[in-house]
Every structure is written in structure tokens, then in C-alpha cells.
Coordinates of C-alpha atoms and ligand atoms in Angstrom, one line a residue:
M978 CA 111.5 97.3 118.0
K979 CA 112.5 96.1 114.6
Y980 CA 113.9 98.6 112.1
Y981 CA 113.8 97.4 108.6
I982 CA 115.2 99.4 105.7
L983 CA 113.4 98.8 102.3
F984 CA 116.1 99.6 99.8
G985 CA 116.3 99.7 96.0
P986 CA 116.4 102.0 93.0
P987 CA 113.4 104.1 92.1
G988 CA 110.7 102.0 90.5
A989 CA 111.9 98.8 92.1
G990 CA 108.5 98.3 93.7
K991 CA 109.3 99.4 97.3
G992 CA 105.9 101.2 97.8
T993 CA 104.0 98.3 96.3
Q994 CA 105.7 95.7 98.6
A995 CA 105.6 97.9 101.7
T996 CA 101.8 97.4 102.2
A997 CA 102.1 93.7 102.6
M998 CA 105.2 93.9 104.7
V999 CA 103.8 96.3 107.3
E1000 CA 100.6 94.2 107.5
K1001 CA 102.3 90.9 108.1
Y1002 CA 104.9 92.1 110.6
N1003 CA 102.9 94.8 112.3
L1004 CA 105.2 97.6 111.3
H1005 CA 104.7 101.4 110.8
H1006 CA 105.5 102.4 107.2
I1007 CA 107.6 105.5 106.8
S1008 CA 108.1 106.7 103.2
T1009 CA 110.1 109.9 103.2
G1010 CA 109.0 110.5 99.6
A1011 CA 105.3 110.2 100.6
L1012 CA 105.8 112.5 103.6
L1013 CA 107.5 115.0 101.4
R1014 CA 104.6 114.9 98.8
K1015 CA 102.2 115.5 101.6
E1016 CA 104.1 118.6 102.7
I1017 CA 104.1 119.8 99.1
A1018 CA 100.3 119.2 98.7
A1019 CA 99.7 121.1 102.0
G1020 CA 101.9 124.0 100.8
T1021 CA 104.0 124.1 103.9
E1022 CA 107.4 125.9 104.0
L1023 CA 109.1 122.6 104.0
G1024 CA 107.1 121.5 101.0
I1025 CA 107.9 124.6 99.1
Q1026 CA 111.6 124.0 99.8
A1027 CA 111.4 120.4 98.7
K1028 CA 109.2 120.8 95.6
T1029 CA 111.8 122.1 93.1
L1030 CA 114.4 119.5 94.2
I1031 CA 112.0 116.6 93.9
E1032 CA 110.7 117.8 90.5
N1033 CA 114.3 117.9 89.2
G1034 CA 115.1 114.4 90.5
C1035 CA 117.5 115.7 93.2
L1036 CA 117.6 114.7 96.9
V1037 CA 116.3 117.1 99.6
P1038 CA 118.7 118.0 102.3
D1039 CA 119.6 115.3 104.8
E1040 CA 118.5 117.3 107.8
I1041 CA 114.9 117.5 106.5
V1042 CA 114.4 113.8 106.1
E1043 CA 116.3 112.9 109.3
G1044 CA 113.9 115.2 111.2
M1045 CA 110.9 113.5 109.7
I1046 CA 112.2 110.1 110.6
E1047 CA 112.8 111.1 114.2
N1048 CA 109.3 112.5 114.5
E1049 CA 107.7 109.3 113.3
F1050 CA 109.8 107.2 115.7
K1051 CA 108.7 109.5 118.5
N1052 CA 105.0 109.6 117.6
V1053 CA 104.3 105.9 116.7
T1054 CA 104.8 103.4 119.5
D1055 CA 102.0 100.8 119.2
V1056 CA 103.8 98.6 116.6
D1057 CA 106.5 95.9 116.5
G1058 CA 108.8 98.0 114.4
F1059 CA 109.3 100.4 111.5
L1060 CA 109.7 100.0 107.7
L1061 CA 111.8 102.7 106.3
D1062 CA 111.1 103.2 102.6
G1063 CA 113.3 105.6 100.7
F1064 CA 115.4 106.4 103.7
P1065 CA 118.4 106.4 104.2
R1066 CA 119.4 107.6 100.7
T1067 CA 122.9 108.9 101.5
L1068 CA 125.8 107.7 103.7
A1069 CA 125.2 110.7 106.0
Q1070 CA 121.6 109.7 106.5
A1071 CA 122.6 106.1 107.3
E1072 CA 125.1 107.4 109.9
A1073 CA 122.4 109.7 111.3
L1074 CA 120.0 106.8 111.5
D1075 CA 122.6 104.7 113.4
A1076 CA 123.1 107.6 115.9
I1077 CA 119.3 108.1 116.4
L1078 CA 118.9 104.4 117.1
A1079 CA 122.0 104.1 119.3
N1080 CA 120.5 106.8 121.5
E1081 CA 117.6 104.3 122.2
N1082 CA 120.1 101.4 122.5
D1083 CA 118.7 100.1 119.3
T1084 CA 120.0 99.3 115.8
V1085 CA 119.0 98.6 112.2
T1086 CA 117.5 95.0 112.0
A1087 CA 118.0 94.4 108.3
T1088 CA 118.1 96.0 104.9
V1089 CA 115.9 94.3 102.4
S1090 CA 117.0 95.4 98.9
I1091 CA 114.8 94.9 95.9
M1092 CA 117.1 95.0 92.9
I1093 CA 116.2 95.6 89.2
P1094 CA 118.4 96.6 86.3
D1095 CA 118.4 100.2 85.0
E1096 CA 116.5 99.3 81.8
M1097 CA 113.6 98.2 84.0
I1098 CA 113.6 101.3 86.1
M1099 CA 112.5 103.5 83.2
Q1100 CA 109.8 101.1 82.1
R1101 CA 108.4 100.6 85.6
I1102 CA 108.3 104.3 86.4
K1103 CA 106.5 105.1 83.1
G1104 CA 103.9 102.5 84.0
R1105 CA 103.4 104.1 87.4
A1106 CA 103.1 107.6 86.0
L1107 CA 99.9 106.6 84.2
K1108 CA 98.4 105.3 87.5
E1109 CA 99.7 107.7 90.2
G1110 CA 100.4 111.0 88.4
R1111 CA 103.5 111.8 90.3
A1112 CA 105.2 115.0 88.9
D1113 CA 108.7 113.4 89.1
D1114 CA 107.5 110.3 87.1
A1115 CA 106.4 112.4 84.1
K1116 CA 109.6 113.5 82.4
E1117 CA 112.3 111.2 81.1
D1118 CA 115.2 113.5 81.9
V1119 CA 113.9 113.7 85.6
I1120 CA 113.7 109.9 85.8
N1121 CA 117.3 109.7 84.3
N1122 CA 118.5 112.2 87.0
R1123 CA 116.9 110.1 89.7
I1124 CA 118.7 107.0 88.3
V1125 CA 122.1 108.9 88.4
T1126 CA 121.3 110.2 91.9
Y1127 CA 120.6 106.7 93.0
H1128 CA 123.9 105.3 91.6
N1129 CA 126.0 108.2 92.9
Q1130 CA 124.5 108.9 96.4
T1131 CA 122.4 105.9 97.4
E1132 CA 124.2 102.8 96.0
P1133 CA 127.2 103.3 98.4
L1134 CA 124.8 102.2 101.1
I1135 CA 125.1 98.7 99.8
G1136 CA 128.7 98.5 101.0
Y1137 CA 127.8 100.2 104.2
Y1138 CA 125.1 97.7 105.2
S1139 CA 127.0 94.7 103.7
T1140 CA 130.0 95.5 106.0
A1141 CA 127.6 95.6 108.9
G1142 CA 126.2 92.2 107.8
K1143 CA 122.7 93.7 107.3
Y1144 CA 122.3 93.7 103.6
H1145 CA 119.9 91.2 102.0
E1146 CA 119.3 91.5 98.3
I1147 CA 116.5 89.9 96.4
D1148 CA 115.7 89.8 92.7
G1149 CA 113.0 92.4 92.0
T1150 CA 112.3 91.5 88.4
G1151 CA 109.6 88.9 89.0
S1152 CA 105.9 89.4 89.6
I1153 CA 104.6 91.3 92.7
E1154 CA 103.7 87.9 94.3
E1155 CA 107.1 86.4 93.5
V1156 CA 109.0 89.4 94.9
R1157 CA 106.8 89.4 98.0
K1158 CA 107.6 85.8 98.7
L1159 CA 111.3 86.5 98.5
I1160 CA 111.0 89.5 100.8
F1161 CA 109.0 87.4 103.4
E1162 CA 111.7 84.7 103.3
V1163 CA 114.3 87.3 104.3
M1164 CA 112.1 88.9 107.0
D1165 CA 111.1 85.6 108.6
R1166 CA 114.7 85.2 109.7
F1167 CA 114.5 88.2 112.1
Ligands
AMP1858 P1 110.4 108.4 96.6 O1 108.9 108.5 96.8 O2 111.1 107.6 97.6 O3 110.8 107.9 95.2 O4 111.0 109.9 96.7 C1 110.6 110.9 95.8 C2 111.6 112.0 96.0 O5 111.6 112.6 97.3 C3 113.1 111.7 95.7 O6 113.4 111.7 94.4 C4 113.8 112.8 96.5 O7 113.8 114.0 95.8 C5 112.9 113.0 97.7 N1 113.3 112.1 98.8 C6 112.6 111.0 99.3 N2 113.3 110.4 100.3 C7 114.5 111.1 100.4 C8 115.6 111.0 101.3 N3 115.7 110.0 102.2 N4 116.6 111.9 101.1 C9 116.5 112.9 100.2 N5 115.5 113.1 99.4 C10 114.5 112.2 99.5

């Protein structure tokens, strides 16, 4: 099994690129954000717990998303690997992922990071808000909080995966096709 992490700030285009990645490499796409939005729409207890946090641009507790990831790993087997989109987002989650995979004698294959500058994050998310109607895309202060959360809690993962020799950053400022080509160039090496 291959385990790819799709990394990058909010609005970098992870969801957009994920579709082509899973198709080309026969992967199962796991977006913790999408799974959480599904729980909210279904009105589950987990969804109720996550809703306020998400709508304020904060992260949900590590244990919740770690449980979701483990479930998906268990339930999906007819693929060549997994594409983790929006997970891990904290060092604790990265360590939990390593432990889950070590249990199966496996390990993270590569982290593909789509990088865009902060100024572009706001612009991209505002564009997406018009199309997708996500509650956490609607307010500028919530978007700003997500950017701060990314820098404080998620960015340290760059060092974590660089040290492990598993961090591959590409320029996410180009067109969807240009970025896709750069991603495939990285993934073709594994
Ligand atoms: P996303 O769709 O990846 O932008 O995620 C939307 C929101 O869901 C985030 O702003 C967080 O509130 C929550 N979320 C998604 N993935 C995680 C995660 N791995 N850890 C904690 N919270 C998450």
C-alpha cells in the first residue's frame, strides 16, 4: 500500500488536485474535512461536536480525525493506496499516523505539498465560497483564523516530513493543469 499525504494551506487546491491523483494512481481519497462535513450534514453527535470548531476556523480534536482515518484504512482494501487530504494537521496526528502504519509494518510513502502564499489563500477561498457554499469559507475572520491555525499547528509538519526525507514541495500558484503536472512528476517517482 502507498500512503500519500496531500499537504498545503487552506485554498491551495488540494481537493481539486485529489480527484486526478486518485484516478491516475488507483488511490482511495480520504479528506477529513469532507468526512466531518458529512457528519455535520447528517446531524450526528460527532458532527454537532465538530460544527462550532469548524465554523470558527479551529481544528477538531486529534482523536476524532485519527479514528476516522483508521476506519477508512480498515474498510477500504481494493486500492493501491490512500491519499490523505487535510490529515495530518498537527504533529500529534503525524505521530499517530506513523504508529497506525507501523502496526501494519507500513509507512508514509511521500508528502506532496502544494504551496501558495498567504495573499493567494484568501483570494482562492473567496472564489471557492461562491461555488461550494462552505460555511467556513464565508467569513473573512474565519478564513484568517484558518490561516493562523495552519501556520501555528500544521506548518511544523514540514520539518517533520523533511527530516524523514518525505517532503516534496511544489509551486501551487500556476493553473490547475500546471500544478497537476508537477504533482504527477513527484508521484511518478514512487
Ligand atoms: P478542510 O476541508 O481540510 O479545509 O477542513 C475543514 C475544517 O475541518 C478544518 O478547518 C478543521 O476545522 C476541520 N479539520 C479537517 N481536517 C482536520 C484534521 N486533520 N484535524 C483537525 N481538524 C480538521
